[in-house]
Tab-separated table of C-alpha atoms in Angstrom:
chain	number	residue	atom	x	y	z
A	248	MET	CA	5.988	46.619	16.925
A	249	SER	CA	3.424	45.392	14.375
A	250	LYS	CA	-0.013	46.945	13.977
A	251	GLY	CA	-1.602	43.504	13.949
A	252	VAL	CA	-0.185	42.407	17.298
A	253	SER	CA	-1.350	43.753	20.641
A	254	GLU	CA	1.078	45.142	23.185
A	255	ALA	CA	-0.165	42.359	25.458
A	256	SER	CA	1.331	39.727	23.120
A	257	TRP	CA	4.765	41.317	23.219
A	258	PHE	CA	4.504	41.797	26.979
A	259	GLU	CA	3.635	38.098	27.338
A	260	LEU	CA	6.582	37.063	25.145
A	261	LYS	CA	8.954	39.152	27.265
A	262	LYS	CA	7.482	37.640	30.436
A	263	LEU	CA	7.949	34.106	29.101
A	264	ILE	CA	11.582	34.859	28.283
A	265	GLU	CA	12.048	36.071	31.852
A	266	ASP	CA	10.274	32.966	33.180
A	267	TYR	CA	12.683	30.805	31.184
A	268	LYS	CA	15.652	32.593	32.767
A	269	ASN	CA	14.209	32.278	36.268
A	270	ILE	CA	13.737	28.517	35.858
A	271	SER	CA	16.896	27.611	33.935
A	272	GLY	CA	19.271	30.366	35.023
A	273	LYS	CA	20.089	30.949	31.342
A	274	TYR	CA	19.649	34.036	29.179
A	275	LEU	CA	17.247	33.249	26.324
A	276	PHE	CA	17.343	34.756	22.847
A	277	ILE	CA	14.639	34.004	20.275
A	278	TYR	CA	15.294	33.688	16.543
A	279	SER	CA	12.066	32.452	14.999
A	280	ALA	CA	10.558	32.341	11.517
A	281	ALA	CA	6.998	31.714	10.377
A	282	VAL	CA	7.644	28.132	9.320
A	283	GLY	CA	4.743	26.506	7.499
A	284	GLU	CA	2.916	29.767	6.803
A	285	MET	CA	3.705	29.685	3.049
A	286	ARG	CA	5.190	33.163	3.044
A	287	SER	CA	8.428	34.584	1.716
A	288	ASP	CA	11.512	35.730	3.616
A	289	THR	CA	11.528	33.001	6.274
A	290	SER	CA	14.904	31.490	5.330
A	291	ILE	CA	18.165	32.188	7.153
A	292	ILE	CA	19.939	35.020	5.332
A	293	GLN	CA	23.015	37.170	5.899
A	294	ASN	CA	20.941	40.068	7.197
A	295	ASP	CA	19.737	37.853	10.068
A	296	PHE	CA	23.326	37.592	11.250
A	297	TYR	CA	23.634	41.380	11.336
A	298	ILE	CA	20.456	41.693	13.435
A	299	ILE	CA	21.525	38.949	15.848
A	300	ARG	CA	24.952	40.526	16.211
A	301	ASP	CA	23.474	43.979	16.775
A	302	LEU	CA	21.128	42.736	19.517
A	303	LEU	CA	23.670	40.579	21.336
A	304	SER	CA	27.033	42.285	20.876
A	305	LYS	CA	26.236	44.927	23.501
A	306	ARG	CA	25.546	42.316	26.204
A	307	GLN	CA	28.692	42.315	28.331
A	308	ASP	CA	27.022	40.710	31.354
A	309	ILE	CA	26.239	37.312	29.818
A	310	GLU	CA	28.608	34.338	29.554
A	311	ASN	CA	26.137	31.649	28.486
A	312	ILE	CA	23.143	31.779	26.173
A	313	ASP	CA	20.217	29.553	25.240
A	314	PHE	CA	19.244	30.281	21.650
A	315	TYR	CA	15.659	29.446	20.636
A	316	ILE	CA	15.396	28.687	16.911
A	317	GLU	CA	12.641	27.881	14.481
A	318	THR	CA	13.556	28.014	10.800
A	319	PRO	CA	13.009	26.175	7.503
A	320	GLY	CA	16.737	26.524	6.737
A	321	GLY	CA	18.627	28.822	4.413
A	322	SER	CA	22.181	30.008	3.828
A	323	GLY	CA	25.021	27.912	5.196
A	324	ASP	CA	27.304	30.945	4.941
A	325	ALA	CA	24.925	32.979	7.138
A	326	VAL	CA	24.797	30.122	9.649
A	327	ALA	CA	28.600	30.078	9.793
A	328	GLU	CA	28.636	33.832	10.486
A	329	ILE	CA	26.074	33.416	13.282
A	330	VAL	CA	27.997	30.547	14.886
A	331	TYR	CA	31.387	32.258	14.745
A	332	PHE	CA	29.874	35.354	16.355
A	333	LEU	CA	28.080	33.423	19.115
A	334	ARG	CA	31.207	31.434	19.865
A	335	SER	CA	33.378	34.551	20.054
A	336	LYS	CA	30.874	36.136	22.432
A	337	PHE	CA	29.689	33.369	24.778
A	338	LYS	CA	31.367	30.507	26.637
A	339	GLU	CA	28.386	28.180	26.268
A	340	VAL	CA	25.737	28.188	23.551
A	341	ASN	CA	22.729	25.874	23.742
A	342	PHE	CA	19.935	25.601	21.182
A	343	VAL	CA	16.282	25.306	22.174
A	344	ILE	CA	13.776	23.836	19.718
A	345	ALA	CA	10.028	23.368	20.073
A	346	GLY	CA	9.086	23.507	16.397
A	347	GLU	CA	11.250	22.987	13.321
A	348	ALA	CA	14.934	23.686	12.767
A	349	LYS	CA	15.453	22.220	9.316
A	350	SER	CA	18.401	22.053	6.903
A	351	ALA	CA	20.749	24.965	7.729
A	352	GLY	CA	18.825	25.297	11.007
A	353	THR	CA	19.953	21.782	11.897
A	354	ILE	CA	23.545	22.734	11.093
A	355	LEU	CA	23.148	25.737	13.408
A	356	ALA	CA	21.802	23.526	16.212
A	357	LEU	CA	24.714	21.109	15.801
A	358	SER	CA	27.122	23.898	16.780
A	359	GLY	CA	25.636	23.925	20.286
A	360	ASP	CA	27.106	22.610	23.507
A	361	ASN	CA	23.654	21.110	24.043
A	362	ILE	CA	20.492	20.723	21.973
A	363	LEU	CA	17.292	21.043	24.020
A	364	MET	CA	14.190	19.693	22.289
A	365	THR	CA	10.538	19.245	23.208
A	366	GLU	CA	8.578	16.236	21.999
A	367	THR	CA	7.124	18.431	19.229
A	368	ALA	CA	10.539	19.568	17.978
A	369	SER	CA	12.333	18.310	14.895
A	370	LEU	CA	15.554	18.727	12.970
A	371	GLY	CA	16.049	17.789	9.319
A	372	PRO	CA	18.568	16.430	6.801
A	373	ILE	CA	21.456	18.822	6.154
A	374	ASP	CA	21.972	18.177	2.444
A	375	ALA	CA	22.011	21.371	0.384
A	376	GLN	CA	19.070	22.201	-1.879
A	377	ILE	CA	19.757	23.295	-5.450
A	378	LEU	CA	17.529	24.840	-8.118
A	379	LEU	CA	17.320	22.555	-11.146
A	380	GLY	CA	14.998	23.910	-13.812
A	381	ARG	CA	11.902	25.021	-11.922
A	382	SER	CA	12.338	22.733	-8.929
A	383	TRP	CA	14.470	22.619	-5.792
A	384	ILE	CA	16.078	19.214	-5.329
A	385	SER	CA	18.469	17.523	-2.928
A	386	ALA	CA	22.150	17.978	-3.767
A	387	TYR	CA	22.802	14.568	-2.224
A	388	ASP	CA	20.234	12.897	-4.490
A	389	HIS	CA	21.518	14.712	-7.560
A	390	ILE	CA	25.160	13.801	-6.957
A	391	ASN	CA	24.162	10.177	-6.311
A	392	THR	CA	22.244	10.112	-9.597
A	393	ILE	CA	25.189	11.567	-11.511
A	394	ASN	CA	27.563	9.041	-9.924
A	395	GLN	CA	25.244	6.173	-10.860
A	396	ILE	CA	25.129	7.404	-14.464
A	397	ARG	CA	28.921	7.656	-14.523
A	398	LYS	CA	29.275	4.143	-13.114
A	399	GLN	CA	26.838	2.715	-15.669
A	400	ALA	CA	28.691	4.454	-18.491
A	401	GLU	CA	32.036	3.082	-17.276
A	402	GLU	CA	30.685	-0.462	-16.951
A	403	THR	CA	28.645	-0.643	-20.184
A	404	GLY	CA	30.145	2.060	-22.347
A	405	LYS	CA	26.618	3.395	-22.875
A	406	ILE	CA	24.287	5.958	-21.401
A	407	ASN	CA	20.521	5.965	-21.862
A	408	PRO	CA	18.929	8.982	-23.612
A	409	VAL	CA	17.123	10.273	-20.509
A	410	ASP	CA	20.335	10.281	-18.471
A	411	ALA	CA	22.169	11.929	-21.355
A	412	ILE	CA	19.659	14.799	-21.321
A	413	LEU	CA	20.064	15.205	-17.549
A	414	ILE	CA	23.861	15.371	-17.779
A	415	SER	CA	23.831	17.689	-20.791
A	416	GLN	CA	21.798	20.291	-18.880
A	417	MET	CA	24.647	20.958	-16.449
A	418	THR	CA	28.232	22.102	-16.863
A	419	TYR	CA	31.140	20.553	-15.006
A	420	GLY	CA	31.383	23.740	-12.945
A	421	GLU	CA	27.737	23.452	-11.892
A	422	ILE	CA	28.165	19.811	-10.896
A	423	LYS	CA	31.290	20.692	-8.925
A	424	GLY	CA	29.389	23.522	-7.242
A	425	ILE	CA	26.719	21.065	-6.103
A	426	GLU	CA	29.378	18.758	-4.701
A	427	ASN	CA	31.011	21.668	-2.871
A	428	SER	CA	27.668	22.767	-1.365
A	429	LEU	CA	27.138	19.279	-0.010
A	430	GLU	CA	30.656	19.032	1.408
A	431	PHE	CA	30.393	22.505	2.974
A	432	ALA	CA	27.468	21.395	5.140
A	433	LYS	CA	29.389	18.320	6.268
A	434	ASP	CA	32.561	20.326	6.898
A	435	LEU	CA	30.763	22.693	9.259
A	436	VAL	CA	29.247	19.837	11.275
A	437	ILE	CA	32.567	17.964	11.422
A	438	GLU	CA	34.316	21.139	12.609
A	439	TRP	CA	31.780	22.175	15.220
A	440	ILE	CA	30.646	18.938	16.900
A	441	PRO	CA	34.080	17.914	18.279
A	442	LYS	CA	34.851	21.492	19.336
A	443	TYR	CA	31.584	22.209	21.146
A	444	LYS	CA	29.159	19.330	21.664
A	445	PHE	CA	31.943	16.813	22.358
A	446	LYS	CA	34.236	19.161	24.291
A	447	ASN	CA	33.441	17.449	27.627
A	448	TRP	CA	33.365	13.913	26.200
A	449	THR	CA	36.400	12.345	27.873
A	450	LYS	CA	35.513	8.641	28.241
A	451	THR	CA	33.293	6.232	26.334
A	452	GLU	CA	30.119	5.236	28.159
A	453	THR	CA	30.421	1.452	28.040
A	454	ARG	CA	34.142	0.609	27.947
A	455	LYS	CA	35.329	3.786	29.725
A	456	ILE	CA	38.073	4.289	27.163
A	457	GLU	CA	39.728	7.702	26.998
A	458	VAL	CA	38.297	9.681	24.085
A	459	THR	CA	40.860	11.144	21.676
A	460	GLU	CA	40.388	14.085	19.307
A	461	GLU	CA	40.423	11.674	16.378
A	462	MET	CA	37.618	9.650	17.975
A	463	LYS	CA	35.582	12.846	18.326
A	464	LYS	CA	36.215	13.769	14.687
A	465	GLN	CA	35.318	10.273	13.478
A	466	ARG	CA	32.063	10.323	15.437
A	467	ALA	CA	31.291	13.759	13.992
A	468	ARG	CA	31.928	12.422	10.473
A	469	GLU	CA	29.492	9.574	11.094
A	470	LEU	CA	26.813	11.989	12.318
A	471	ALA	CA	27.372	14.303	9.346
A	472	GLU	CA	27.119	11.422	6.878
A	473	ALA	CA	23.917	10.203	8.529
A	474	LEU	CA	22.281	13.627	8.478
A	475	VAL	CA	23.322	14.476	4.929
A	476	ASN	CA	21.963	11.173	3.610
A	477	SER	CA	18.555	12.056	2.170
A	478	GLU	CA	18.096	8.428	1.059
A	479	LYS	CA	17.990	7.482	4.737
A	480	TRP	CA	15.386	10.135	5.535
A	481	ARG	CA	13.578	9.819	2.164
A	482	HIS	CA	13.059	13.546	1.594
A	483	HIS	CA	14.638	16.860	2.578
A	484	SER	CA	11.659	18.114	4.579
A	485	ARG	CA	11.589	14.993	6.772
A	486	SER	CA	11.050	15.753	10.454
A	487	ILE	CA	13.824	14.062	12.405
A	488	LYS	CA	12.605	13.604	15.968
A	489	ILE	CA	14.445	12.969	19.230
A	490	SER	CA	14.199	9.178	18.865
A	491	ASP	CA	15.681	9.348	15.338
A	492	LEU	CA	18.580	11.462	16.552
A	493	GLU	CA	19.266	9.125	19.443
A	494	GLN	CA	19.346	6.184	17.039
A	495	ILE	CA	22.211	7.762	15.105
A	496	GLY	CA	24.027	8.507	18.366
A	497	LEU	CA	23.282	12.190	18.914
A	498	LYS	CA	22.529	13.071	22.524
A	499	ILE	CA	19.565	15.381	23.031
A	500	THR	CA	18.400	17.089	26.215
A	501	LYS	CA	14.696	16.312	26.544
A	502	LEU	CA	12.925	19.452	27.683
A	503	ASP	CA	9.804	17.521	28.684
A	504	ASP	CA	11.813	15.956	31.514
A	505	ASN	CA	11.720	19.421	33.112
A	506	ALA	CA	7.983	20.091	33.249
A	507	LYS	CA	8.188	23.743	34.309
A	508	LEU	CA	10.764	24.698	31.693
A	509	ALA	CA	8.965	22.721	28.991
A	510	GLU	CA	5.725	24.529	29.773
A	511	VAL	CA	7.412	27.899	29.194
A	512	VAL	CA	8.983	26.763	25.921
A	513	TYR	CA	5.676	25.365	24.637
A	514	LYS	CA	3.991	28.664	25.511
A	515	ILE	CA	6.666	30.624	23.630
A	516	HIS	CA	6.146	28.429	20.581
A	517	THR	CA	2.365	28.794	20.730
A	518	LEU	CA	2.491	32.561	21.210
A	519	LEU	CA	4.816	32.976	18.224
A	520	ARG	CA	2.475	30.860	16.076
A	521	ILE	CA	-0.443	33.091	17.090
A	522	ILE	CA	1.563	36.207	16.209
A	523	TYR	CA	2.405	34.795	12.759
A	524	ASP	CA	-1.199	33.766	12.187
A	525	GLN	CA	-2.529	37.250	12.958
A	526	THR	CA	0.038	39.290	11.027
A	527	LYS	CA	2.358	39.476	8.038
A	528	ILE	CA	5.365	38.962	10.303
A	529	CYS	CA	7.804	36.371	9.005
A	530	LYS	CA	10.610	36.642	11.604
A	531	VAL	CA	11.010	37.574	15.249
A	532	PHE	CA	14.315	38.378	16.966
A	533	ALA	CA	13.697	38.857	20.686
A	534	SER	CA	15.228	38.955	24.140
A	535	SER	CA	13.826	40.190	27.428
A	536	GLU	CA	15.115	43.679	26.534
A	537	ASP	CA	14.650	44.065	22.775
A	538	ALA	CA	12.559	42.779	19.905
A	539	ILE	CA	12.929	43.257	16.164
A	540	ILE	CA	10.407	41.937	13.667
A	541	LYS	CA	10.476	41.486	9.927
A	542	GLU	CA	7.249	41.661	7.939
A	543	CYS	CA	6.813	39.800	4.670
A	544	ILE	CA	5.797	41.658	1.536
A	545	ASN	CA	3.210	38.972	0.836
A	546	LYS	CA	1.403	37.032	3.545
């Protein structure tokens, strides 16, 4: 493994993964990044999909999987690859979160049959981030700004100089690309939620009305719109907690209701944080049988 991490740490991580299985009856896979450590290479990238596929494709004895994630976000295309692989391989896929699963990590979690979260866990808005000049900004905010400028120009026939400079810095193709990035995130959520998270939703809770496919899709659209709306959450890095998710109608399995399982998950999260703190490691891919790490060039 890594020179900076003792064999005891990896032995303890493997033991915790086994403890999780013994308590829950579910196979646990860990995909974790050093979130908050201010180091490079923590985002979800295409190569992560290849590693996940390599580690899990050989498992012929597993039907269901609990997938532990901690990530600042990253490529929506890579997330789609991961989801399509997991869904072709396993009958049930649940996501376990004790830290952060932001942006594309939230999209990944929303592909699950269930989302299991501790009280410390958080998701985030799913609006795409784009590089404008030297800064990364919300695609949702940028498109809203452009639409407001367009509306003002249509209503008054004028555009103020500052807005004119903003518009002139981007081509139509670039603006369309931003719009497509935003819609792609929503499309994935709208596709996956009815197919997986809502697959056993047959009757409404209060009126006991039979749930149709269109009702599932409409509810998924509402959730996608809520999570893509950075105005609602104020900023892209906002931590969306269990109570926030319940308010928009997303059901979450509260890990803290199962004290023994929660204790194991908290210990996994803590151990991973210690490993990141002691080393240059930026990602860990681990099961009870295998572990692959990725070290950052700069800590």
